[in-house]
Tab-separated table of C-alpha atoms and ligand atoms in Angstrom:
chain	number	residue	atom	x	y	z
A	17	UNK	CA	-28.750	-153.864	-89.781
A	18	UNK	CA	-30.564	-150.382	-89.317
A	19	UNK	CA	-27.788	-148.087	-87.702
A	20	UNK	CA	-28.365	-147.520	-83.996
A	21	UNK	CA	-29.857	-144.090	-83.295
A	22	UNK	CA	-27.334	-141.455	-81.544
A	23	UNK	CA	-29.417	-139.583	-79.664
A	24	UNK	CA	-29.752	-142.948	-77.656
A	25	UNK	CA	-26.536	-143.795	-77.118
A	26	UNK	CA	-25.208	-144.580	-73.926
A	27	UNK	CA	-21.919	-142.958	-74.153
A	28	UNK	CA	-23.576	-139.471	-75.665
A	29	UNK	CA	-25.818	-138.770	-72.792
A	30	UNK	CA	-22.590	-140.135	-70.094
A	31	UNK	CA	-20.559	-137.106	-71.902
A	32	UNK	CA	-23.516	-134.463	-71.970
A	33	UNK	CA	-24.926	-135.669	-68.181
A	34	UNK	CA	-20.518	-135.028	-67.382
A	35	UNK	CA	-20.797	-131.559	-69.218
A	36	UNK	CA	-24.137	-130.037	-67.984
A	37	UNK	CA	-23.415	-131.623	-64.100
A	38	UNK	CA	-19.467	-128.758	-64.341
A	39	UNK	CA	-21.709	-125.943	-66.201
A	40	UNK	CA	-24.135	-126.500	-63.358
A	41	UNK	CA	-21.514	-126.821	-60.599
A	42	UNK	CA	-20.844	-122.719	-62.101
A	43	UNK	CA	-24.999	-120.731	-62.260
A	44	UNK	CA	-25.648	-120.006	-58.403
A	45	UNK	CA	-28.682	-120.330	-57.052
A	46	UNK	CA	-31.879	-123.070	-57.446
A	47	UNK	CA	-32.115	-124.284	-61.581
A	48	UNK	CA	-36.058	-125.397	-62.342
A	49	UNK	CA	-36.755	-126.350	-66.252
A	50	UNK	CA	-40.099	-126.006	-66.709
A	51	UNK	CA	-40.363	-129.166	-69.850
A	52	UNK	CA	-43.162	-127.784	-71.904
A	53	UNK	CA	-44.596	-130.648	-73.543
A	54	UNK	CA	-45.997	-133.540	-73.105
A	55	UNK	CA	-44.158	-135.834	-74.757
A	56	UNK	CA	-40.955	-134.172	-72.684
A	57	UNK	CA	-42.061	-135.322	-69.214
A	58	UNK	CA	-42.703	-139.056	-70.043
A	59	UNK	CA	-39.155	-138.434	-72.805
A	60	UNK	CA	-37.463	-137.070	-69.228
A	61	UNK	CA	-39.580	-139.629	-66.212
A	62	UNK	CA	-38.715	-143.383	-68.574
A	63	UNK	CA	-35.823	-142.168	-69.497
A	64	UNK	CA	-33.780	-141.449	-66.263
A	65	UNK	CA	-33.608	-137.953	-66.709
A	66	UNK	CA	-35.532	-136.795	-64.339
A	67	UNK	CA	-32.950	-138.175	-61.392
A	68	UNK	CA	-29.788	-138.309	-62.782
A	69	UNK	CA	-30.244	-134.435	-63.667
A	70	UNK	CA	-31.475	-134.108	-60.362
A	71	UNK	CA	-28.688	-135.614	-59.046
A	72	UNK	CA	-26.629	-132.961	-60.488
A	73	UNK	CA	-29.271	-129.922	-59.186
A	74	UNK	CA	-30.802	-129.754	-61.905
A	75	UNK	CA	-34.417	-129.862	-61.295
A	76	UNK	CA	-37.393	-130.398	-64.024
A	77	UNK	CA	-40.722	-130.072	-63.495
A	78	UNK	CA	-43.940	-130.639	-66.094
A	79	UNK	CA	-45.723	-127.842	-67.638
A	80	UNK	CA	-48.850	-127.865	-69.608
A	81	UNK	CA	-47.799	-129.082	-72.542
A	82	UNK	CA	-50.634	-131.611	-72.943
A	83	UNK	CA	-53.946	-131.245	-74.578
A	84	UNK	CA	-55.729	-133.829	-72.620
A	85	UNK	CA	-55.134	-132.358	-69.894
A	86	UNK	CA	-55.418	-128.126	-69.626
A	87	UNK	CA	-58.521	-128.784	-71.492
A	88	UNK	CA	-60.876	-128.050	-68.648
A	89	UNK	CA	-63.701	-129.668	-68.124
A	90	UNK	CA	-66.826	-127.460	-68.856
A	91	UNK	CA	-65.787	-128.517	-73.184
A	92	UNK	CA	-65.440	-132.147	-71.189
A	93	UNK	CA	-68.983	-131.940	-70.432
A	94	UNK	CA	-70.269	-130.426	-72.292
A	95	UNK	CA	-69.105	-132.615	-75.215
A	96	UNK	CA	-70.569	-135.439	-72.284
A	97	UNK	CA	-74.452	-133.309	-72.903
A	98	UNK	CA	-74.504	-133.654	-76.853
A	99	UNK	CA	-73.404	-137.599	-76.874
A	100	UNK	CA	-76.369	-138.606	-73.617
A	101	UNK	CA	-78.967	-135.578	-74.072
A	102	UNK	CA	-78.714	-135.796	-78.401
A	103	UNK	CA	-80.553	-138.701	-79.961
A	104	UNK	CA	-78.475	-140.227	-83.453
A	105	UNK	CA	-75.283	-138.250	-82.660
A	106	UNK	CA	-71.447	-139.590	-83.149
A	107	UNK	CA	-68.881	-137.905	-80.592
A	108	UNK	CA	-65.313	-139.027	-82.561
A	109	UNK	CA	-62.287	-138.196	-80.220
A	110	UNK	CA	-59.127	-139.317	-79.283
A	111	UNK	CA	-58.879	-142.330	-76.364
A	112	UNK	CA	-57.592	-139.946	-73.740
A	113	UNK	CA	-60.278	-137.959	-73.915
A	114	UNK	CA	-63.061	-140.268	-73.714
A	115	UNK	CA	-60.882	-141.001	-70.286
A	116	UNK	CA	-61.593	-137.833	-68.748
A	117	UNK	CA	-63.632	-137.872	-65.822
A	118	UNK	CA	-65.662	-134.884	-64.845
A	119	UNK	CA	-68.057	-134.364	-61.854
A	120	UNK	CA	-70.508	-136.316	-64.816
A	121	UNK	CA	-68.249	-139.463	-65.727
A	122	UNK	CA	-66.142	-139.824	-68.661
A	123	UNK	CA	-67.823	-140.002	-72.098
A	124	UNK	CA	-65.601	-143.600	-72.240
A	125	UNK	CA	-68.135	-144.863	-68.804
A	126	UNK	CA	-71.405	-142.129	-70.458
A	127	UNK	CA	-74.910	-143.338	-71.674
A	128	UNK	CA	-75.425	-142.068	-74.352
A	129	UNK	CA	-79.008	-141.224	-75.575
A	130	UNK	CA	-80.837	-143.073	-78.374
A	131	UNK	CA	-78.965	-144.179	-81.162
A	132	UNK	CA	-75.697	-142.138	-80.288
A	133	UNK	CA	-72.821	-143.056	-79.446
A	134	UNK	CA	-68.642	-142.006	-78.561
A	135	UNK	CA	-65.558	-143.280	-81.096
A	136	UNK	CA	-62.788	-142.973	-80.765
A	137	UNK	CA	-60.157	-142.335	-83.465
A	138	UNK	CA	-57.043	-142.189	-84.848
A	139	UNK	CA	-56.866	-138.633	-86.975
A	140	UNK	CA	-58.973	-135.872	-87.486
A	141	UNK	CA	-59.993	-137.043	-90.976
A	142	UNK	CA	-61.586	-140.582	-89.314
A	143	UNK	CA	-63.679	-138.057	-88.205
A	144	UNK	CA	-64.886	-136.844	-91.183
A	145	UNK	CA	-65.365	-140.299	-93.007
A	146	UNK	CA	-66.876	-141.272	-90.199
A	147	UNK	CA	-69.515	-137.914	-90.486
A	148	UNK	CA	-69.488	-139.344	-94.261
A	149	UNK	CA	-70.883	-143.088	-94.136
A	150	UNK	CA	-73.185	-141.842	-91.180
A	151	UNK	CA	-75.542	-139.546	-93.498
A	152	UNK	CA	-78.217	-139.771	-90.481
A	153	UNK	CA	-76.134	-138.439	-87.896
A	154	UNK	CA	-74.932	-135.768	-86.533
A	155	UNK	CA	-70.716	-136.061	-86.591
A	156	UNK	CA	-68.994	-134.321	-83.702
A	157	UNK	CA	-65.700	-134.353	-83.700
A	158	UNK	CA	-63.991	-132.474	-79.829
A	159	UNK	CA	-61.026	-132.133	-81.764
A	160	UNK	CA	-58.313	-130.730	-79.045
A	161	UNK	CA	-54.967	-129.768	-80.017
A	162	UNK	CA	-52.128	-127.668	-79.253
A	163	UNK	CA	-49.891	-125.972	-83.254
A	164	UNK	CA	-49.010	-129.437	-84.498
A	165	UNK	CA	-52.713	-130.584	-84.453
A	166	UNK	CA	-54.691	-127.712	-84.858
A	167	UNK	CA	-53.339	-127.401	-88.963
A	168	UNK	CA	-55.010	-130.555	-89.850
A	169	UNK	CA	-57.824	-129.807	-87.215
A	170	UNK	CA	-58.866	-127.047	-89.345
A	171	UNK	CA	-58.773	-128.044	-92.336
A	172	UNK	CA	-61.536	-131.110	-91.548
A	173	UNK	CA	-63.321	-128.398	-90.675
A	174	UNK	CA	-62.808	-126.881	-94.243
A	175	UNK	CA	-63.148	-129.790	-95.894
A	176	UNK	CA	-67.016	-130.564	-94.745
A	177	UNK	CA	-67.157	-126.978	-95.827
A	178	UNK	CA	-66.649	-127.280	-99.359
A	179	UNK	CA	-67.634	-130.766	-100.331
A	180	UNK	CA	-71.442	-129.606	-98.076
A	181	UNK	CA	-70.420	-132.313	-95.328
A	182	UNK	CA	-73.796	-131.247	-93.611
A	183	UNK	CA	-73.365	-133.283	-90.512
A	184	UNK	CA	-70.019	-132.686	-89.650
A	185	UNK	CA	-69.354	-130.156	-86.953
A	186	UNK	CA	-65.717	-129.519	-84.501
A	187	UNK	CA	-65.813	-129.314	-80.615
A	188	UNK	CA	-63.126	-126.421	-80.866
A	189	UNK	CA	-60.363	-127.332	-77.889
A	190	UNK	CA	-57.742	-125.505	-79.726
A	191	UNK	CA	-54.845	-124.231	-77.835
A	192	UNK	CA	-51.354	-122.035	-78.581
A	193	UNK	CA	-48.761	-122.837	-76.203
A	194	UNK	CA	-46.527	-119.306	-75.759
A	195	UNK	CA	-49.421	-117.425	-74.004
A	196	UNK	CA	-49.280	-120.105	-71.412
A	197	UNK	CA	-46.016	-119.341	-70.814
A	198	UNK	CA	-46.369	-115.399	-70.263
A	199	UNK	CA	-49.405	-116.635	-67.869
A	200	UNK	CA	-47.047	-118.923	-66.139
A	201	UNK	CA	-44.042	-116.222	-65.358
A	202	UNK	CA	-46.440	-113.205	-64.019
A	203	UNK	CA	-48.113	-115.658	-61.677
A	204	UNK	CA	-44.832	-115.940	-60.268
A	205	UNK	CA	-45.846	-118.899	-57.774
A	206	UNK	CA	-43.483	-121.719	-60.104
A	207	UNK	CA	-40.529	-120.224	-59.783
A	208	UNK	CA	-38.886	-121.311	-63.363
A	209	UNK	CA	-35.505	-120.489	-63.824
A	210	UNK	CA	-35.906	-121.950	-68.036
A	211	UNK	CA	-38.899	-123.117	-70.409
A	212	UNK	CA	-38.374	-126.527	-72.336
A	213	UNK	CA	-39.789	-125.655	-75.419
A	214	UNK	CA	-41.478	-128.290	-77.489
A	215	UNK	CA	-40.485	-129.625	-80.590
A	216	UNK	CA	-43.318	-130.578	-82.473
A	217	UNK	CA	-45.085	-127.346	-81.581
A	218	UNK	CA	-41.949	-124.647	-83.084
A	219	UNK	CA	-41.898	-127.453	-85.862
A	220	UNK	CA	-45.499	-124.970	-86.764
A	221	UNK	CA	-45.225	-121.898	-85.211
A	222	UNK	CA	-40.665	-121.177	-85.374
A	223	UNK	CA	-38.474	-120.072	-82.483
A	224	UNK	CA	-38.943	-115.823	-82.562
A	225	UNK	CA	-42.987	-116.955	-81.389
A	226	UNK	CA	-40.502	-117.172	-77.614
A	227	UNK	CA	-39.009	-113.481	-77.974
A	228	UNK	CA	-40.933	-112.369	-75.248
A	229	UNK	CA	-39.174	-114.987	-72.873
A	230	UNK	CA	-35.971	-113.681	-73.374
A	231	UNK	CA	-36.818	-110.342	-73.627
A	232	UNK	CA	-39.328	-109.891	-71.502
A	233	UNK	CA	-38.441	-111.667	-68.010
A	234	UNK	CA	-34.609	-112.316	-69.266
A	235	UNK	CA	-35.169	-116.088	-69.523
A	236	UNK	CA	-33.286	-118.748	-70.733
A	237	UNK	CA	-35.135	-121.444	-72.831
A	238	UNK	CA	-34.257	-123.859	-75.285
A	239	UNK	CA	-36.437	-125.425	-78.407
A	240	UNK	CA	-35.360	-129.823	-77.531
A	241	UNK	CA	-36.457	-132.790	-79.379
A	242	UNK	CA	-37.664	-136.245	-77.974
A	243	UNK	CA	-34.352	-138.524	-77.443
A	244	UNK	CA	-32.124	-138.037	-73.845
A	245	UNK	CA	-29.367	-136.897	-76.652
A	246	UNK	CA	-31.798	-134.277	-77.511
A	247	UNK	CA	-33.006	-133.338	-74.486
A	248	UNK	CA	-29.547	-133.057	-73.022
A	249	UNK	CA	-28.542	-130.501	-75.521
A	250	UNK	CA	-31.502	-128.744	-74.548
A	251	UNK	CA	-30.134	-129.075	-71.217
A	252	UNK	CA	-27.198	-127.626	-72.125
A	253	UNK	CA	-28.279	-124.864	-73.761
A	254	UNK	CA	-30.178	-123.720	-71.022
A	255	UNK	CA	-27.272	-123.717	-68.177
A	256	UNK	CA	-24.654	-122.089	-70.955
A	257	UNK	CA	-27.895	-119.465	-71.343
A	258	UNK	CA	-27.585	-118.911	-67.156
A	259	UNK	CA	-23.656	-119.280	-67.398
A	260	UNK	CA	-22.992	-116.804	-69.302
A	261	UNK	CA	-26.006	-114.049	-67.909
A	262	UNK	CA	-27.233	-114.376	-72.033
A	263	UNK	CA	-30.406	-115.403	-71.879
A	264	UNK	CA	-32.435	-116.301	-75.725
A	265	UNK	CA	-34.486	-118.762	-77.221
A	266	UNK	CA	-31.485	-122.060	-77.878
A	267	UNK	CA	-32.863	-124.123	-81.045
A	268	UNK	CA	-31.908	-128.403	-80.026
A	269	UNK	CA	-34.061	-129.584	-82.271
A	270	UNK	CA	-32.497	-126.911	-85.681
A	271	UNK	CA	-33.184	-131.129	-88.189
A	272	UNK	CA	-36.693	-130.568	-86.899
A	273	UNK	CA	-37.410	-127.091	-86.414
A	274	UNK	CA	-35.947	-125.002	-89.077
A	275	UNK	CA	-36.469	-120.983	-87.927
A	276	UNK	CA	-39.409	-119.317	-89.489
A	277	UNK	CA	-41.224	-122.626	-88.613
A	278	UNK	CA	-43.488	-123.733	-91.222
A	279	UNK	CA	-45.456	-120.883	-93.072
A	280	UNK	CA	-47.960	-123.462	-94.934
A	281	UNK	CA	-49.749	-124.108	-91.408
A	282	UNK	CA	-49.820	-121.073	-89.593
A	283	UNK	CA	-50.658	-119.782	-93.123
A	284	UNK	CA	-54.318	-122.705	-92.366
A	285	UNK	CA	-54.429	-122.067	-89.785
A	286	UNK	CA	-55.246	-117.440	-90.520
A	287	UNK	CA	-57.676	-118.306	-93.198
A	288	UNK	CA	-59.206	-121.613	-90.663
A	289	UNK	CA	-59.061	-120.415	-87.352
A	290	UNK	CA	-59.066	-117.169	-85.776
A	291	UNK	CA	-57.872	-116.395	-82.091
A	292	UNK	CA	-60.577	-115.588	-78.509
A	293	UNK	CA	-59.392	-116.161	-75.196
A	294	UNK	CA	-59.100	-118.767	-73.448
A	295	UNK	CA	-59.664	-120.944	-70.043
A	296	UNK	CA	-57.204	-122.981	-69.092
A	297	UNK	CA	-57.183	-125.656	-67.084
A	298	UNK	CA	-55.494	-124.365	-63.793
A	299	UNK	CA	-54.245	-121.546	-65.468
A	300	UNK	CA	-57.634	-119.695	-66.473
A	301	UNK	CA	-58.518	-117.371	-68.455
A	302	UNK	CA	-54.762	-116.115	-70.890
A	303	UNK	CA	-56.321	-113.397	-72.931
A	304	UNK	CA	-55.934	-115.213	-76.688
A	305	UNK	CA	-54.444	-118.026	-76.211
A	306	UNK	CA	-56.979	-120.015	-77.757
A	307	UNK	CA	-58.378	-120.346	-81.693
A	308	UNK	CA	-62.296	-120.690	-82.483
A	309	UNK	CA	-63.541	-121.565	-86.423
A	310	UNK	CA	-63.673	-118.501	-88.045
A	311	UNK	CA	-67.634	-116.881	-88.754
A	312	UNK	CA	-68.041	-118.621	-92.506
A	313	UNK	CA	-66.731	-121.886	-90.757
A	314	UNK	CA	-70.261	-121.426	-89.055
A	315	UNK	CA	-72.102	-124.746	-90.177
A	316	UNK	CA	-69.067	-126.577	-88.965
A	317	UNK	CA	-69.006	-125.461	-85.359
A	318	UNK	CA	-70.572	-127.689	-83.029
A	319	UNK	CA	-70.465	-124.826	-79.883
A	320	UNK	CA	-72.455	-122.368	-82.691
A	321	UNK	CA	-74.747	-126.025	-84.109
A	322	UNK	CA	-75.729	-127.052	-80.736
A	323	UNK	CA	-76.108	-123.772	-78.600
A	324	UNK	CA	-72.843	-124.362	-76.718
A	325	UNK	CA	-72.053	-122.382	-73.587
A	326	UNK	CA	-68.259	-122.909	-72.791
A	327	UNK	CA	-66.419	-121.089	-71.323
A	328	UNK	CA	-68.554	-121.011	-68.008
A	329	UNK	CA	-67.196	-121.717	-64.067
A	330	UNK	CA	-65.497	-125.569	-64.870
A	331	UNK	CA	-64.881	-127.137	-61.336
A	332	UNK	CA	-62.636	-129.834	-61.341
A	333	UNK	CA	-63.633	-133.112	-58.992
A	334	UNK	CA	-63.004	-131.900	-55.678
A	335	UNK	CA	-59.356	-133.466	-54.382
A	336	UNK	CA	-57.727	-132.900	-57.797
A	337	UNK	CA	-54.392	-130.371	-57.765
A	338	UNK	CA	-53.911	-130.849	-61.590
A	339	UNK	CA	-54.290	-127.024	-62.314
A	340	UNK	CA	-51.551	-126.806	-59.712
A	341	UNK	CA	-49.275	-129.622	-61.910
A	342	UNK	CA	-49.787	-128.478	-64.628
A	343	UNK	CA	-48.789	-124.367	-63.393
A	344	UNK	CA	-45.441	-126.351	-61.833
A	345	UNK	CA	-46.360	-125.580	-58.532
A	346	UNK	CA	-46.839	-129.260	-57.065
A	347	UNK	CA	-44.837	-132.301	-58.188
A	348	UNK	CA	-47.605	-134.977	-58.827
A	349	UNK	CA	-46.585	-136.334	-55.594
A	350	UNK	CA	-47.514	-133.672	-53.719
A	351	UNK	CA	-51.058	-134.291	-55.048
A	352	UNK	CA	-52.869	-136.302	-51.312
A	353	UNK	CA	-54.506	-138.421	-54.996
A	354	UNK	CA	-51.259	-139.781	-56.234
A	355	UNK	CA	-51.349	-143.357	-55.487
A	356	UNK	CA	-54.399	-143.600	-53.709
A	357	UNK	CA	-57.643	-142.261	-54.894
A	358	UNK	CA	-55.851	-141.607	-58.562
A	359	UNK	CA	-54.191	-144.130	-60.190
A	360	UNK	CA	-54.156	-145.144	-65.018
A	361	UNK	CA	-56.401	-148.034	-63.332
A	362	UNK	CA	-58.812	-144.917	-61.372
A	363	UNK	CA	-58.389	-142.189	-63.308
A	364	UNK	CA	-59.033	-139.316	-60.930
A	365	UNK	CA	-57.687	-136.305	-63.033
A	366	UNK	CA	-56.671	-135.817	-66.398
A	367	UNK	CA	-52.537	-136.100	-65.842
A	368	UNK	CA	-53.264	-138.803	-64.586
A	369	UNK	CA	-55.753	-140.447	-67.908
A	370	UNK	CA	-53.426	-138.551	-70.961
A	371	UNK	CA	-50.177	-140.060	-72.409
A	372	UNK	CA	-48.074	-136.775	-73.002
A	373	UNK	CA	-50.442	-136.008	-68.542
A	374	UNK	CA	-47.760	-135.526	-65.695
A	375	UNK	CA	-49.396	-138.154	-63.203
A	376	UNK	CA	-48.907	-140.985	-65.663
A	377	UNK	CA	-45.494	-140.681	-66.176
A	378	UNK	CA	-44.994	-140.353	-62.472
A	379	UNK	CA	-46.649	-143.069	-61.508
A	380	UNK	CA	-45.140	-144.901	-64.391
A	381	UNK	CA	-41.390	-144.283	-63.755
A	382	UNK	CA	-41.547	-141.776	-61.121
A	383	UNK	CA	-42.070	-144.363	-57.693
A	384	UNK	CA	-39.254	-145.280	-55.798
B	409	SF4	S1	-47.980	-132.269	-79.628
B	409	SF4	FE1	-46.159	-132.225	-79.791
B	409	SF4	S2	-44.942	-130.844	-78.736
B	409	SF4	FE2	-47.137	-130.578	-78.267
B	409	SF4	S3	-46.800	-131.502	-75.932
B	409	SF4	FE3	-47.799	-133.144	-77.145
B	409	SF4	S4	-45.722	-134.398	-78.637
B	409	SF4	FE4	-45.538	-131.909	-77.493
B	410	SF4	S1	-52.579	-137.678	-58.952
B	410	SF4	FE1	-55.503	-137.542	-59.735
B	410	SF4	S2	-56.156	-136.347	-58.839
B	410	SF4	FE2	-53.865	-136.064	-58.376
B	410	SF4	S3	-53.151	-134.098	-59.724
B	410	SF4	FE3	-52.454	-136.011	-60.930
B	410	SF4	S4	-53.991	-136.629	-61.948
B	410	SF4	FE4	-54.963	-134.757	-60.134
């Protein structure tokens, strides 16, 4: 019989909740913690921790932790243009990316040009296989991701270059997590008391990447895994830092996240990609918050190959408040469209599309 996961154990979870409640009682003022990672958002809703912690006066608020949600509409619309205006082109994308609504519809609803199509892939490697199997077509991979998926996306570009696969390019939507945290703190309107840092991203970049939050902004934070006890251990670390008045970067996921992160993955990223200023949905232009292929890989860069002009104004659909959800300014029910004109079967914004989206998490698990 498989052993039960100790991080899902109900007795442990209740004990951690009691401990969190008693520490919270000693801390004056609000306690508003932003879970940066979309998988945390889904997990806190699904496990009921969102409401249990709320009852104890510990508010959890979603942040910009989903690449599907924070990729602005001009990039989604560029992908749409490629497949609807160019013949004999395969646009390969992760499933959620194909459902994001824009002013021109979604990739799923697009009418492709002759010989063109949209294909859902489950890995960057699958998109490269498509290019190998269809040498008569241009294959563009809509590569969106954070530090967790970026190394694999970069490696496919390098492999295409090395194997001289001339019909393969990547439309990059690559985002790095620390810069938007700084942008959120500088904007001050999210009123954050601390951050629950993402587990997978941190396994790559390591805990030191968040030192500036404690050092410059005096705020606590902790890296957490994804099971209920993991998340509670992260919350406890933050509460203890608040109670002691000593903010730092706690690591409640040390079984996965080492002190140096993953230097090999970072080396791959540095070899193939370079930093760029990037526009995030809701957060706007953030210096050095994105990555693009280095000039040596221009032949693999869809933006370069097809002369795409990205980074311009990116209008959301009228009424969509996804930008404010991603900044932690409102909770999903604060959007007038939530549950009415915007539902999982009829999404009006990406936060209702993505499996890691805050609006979808709220819709599935958070409604009374
Ligand atoms: S990629 Fe991993 S760490 Fe990043 S938001 Fe998704 S689940 Fe969280
Ligand atoms: S309810 Fe829909 S439109 Fe409103 S913020 Fe969420 S995803 Fe965007």
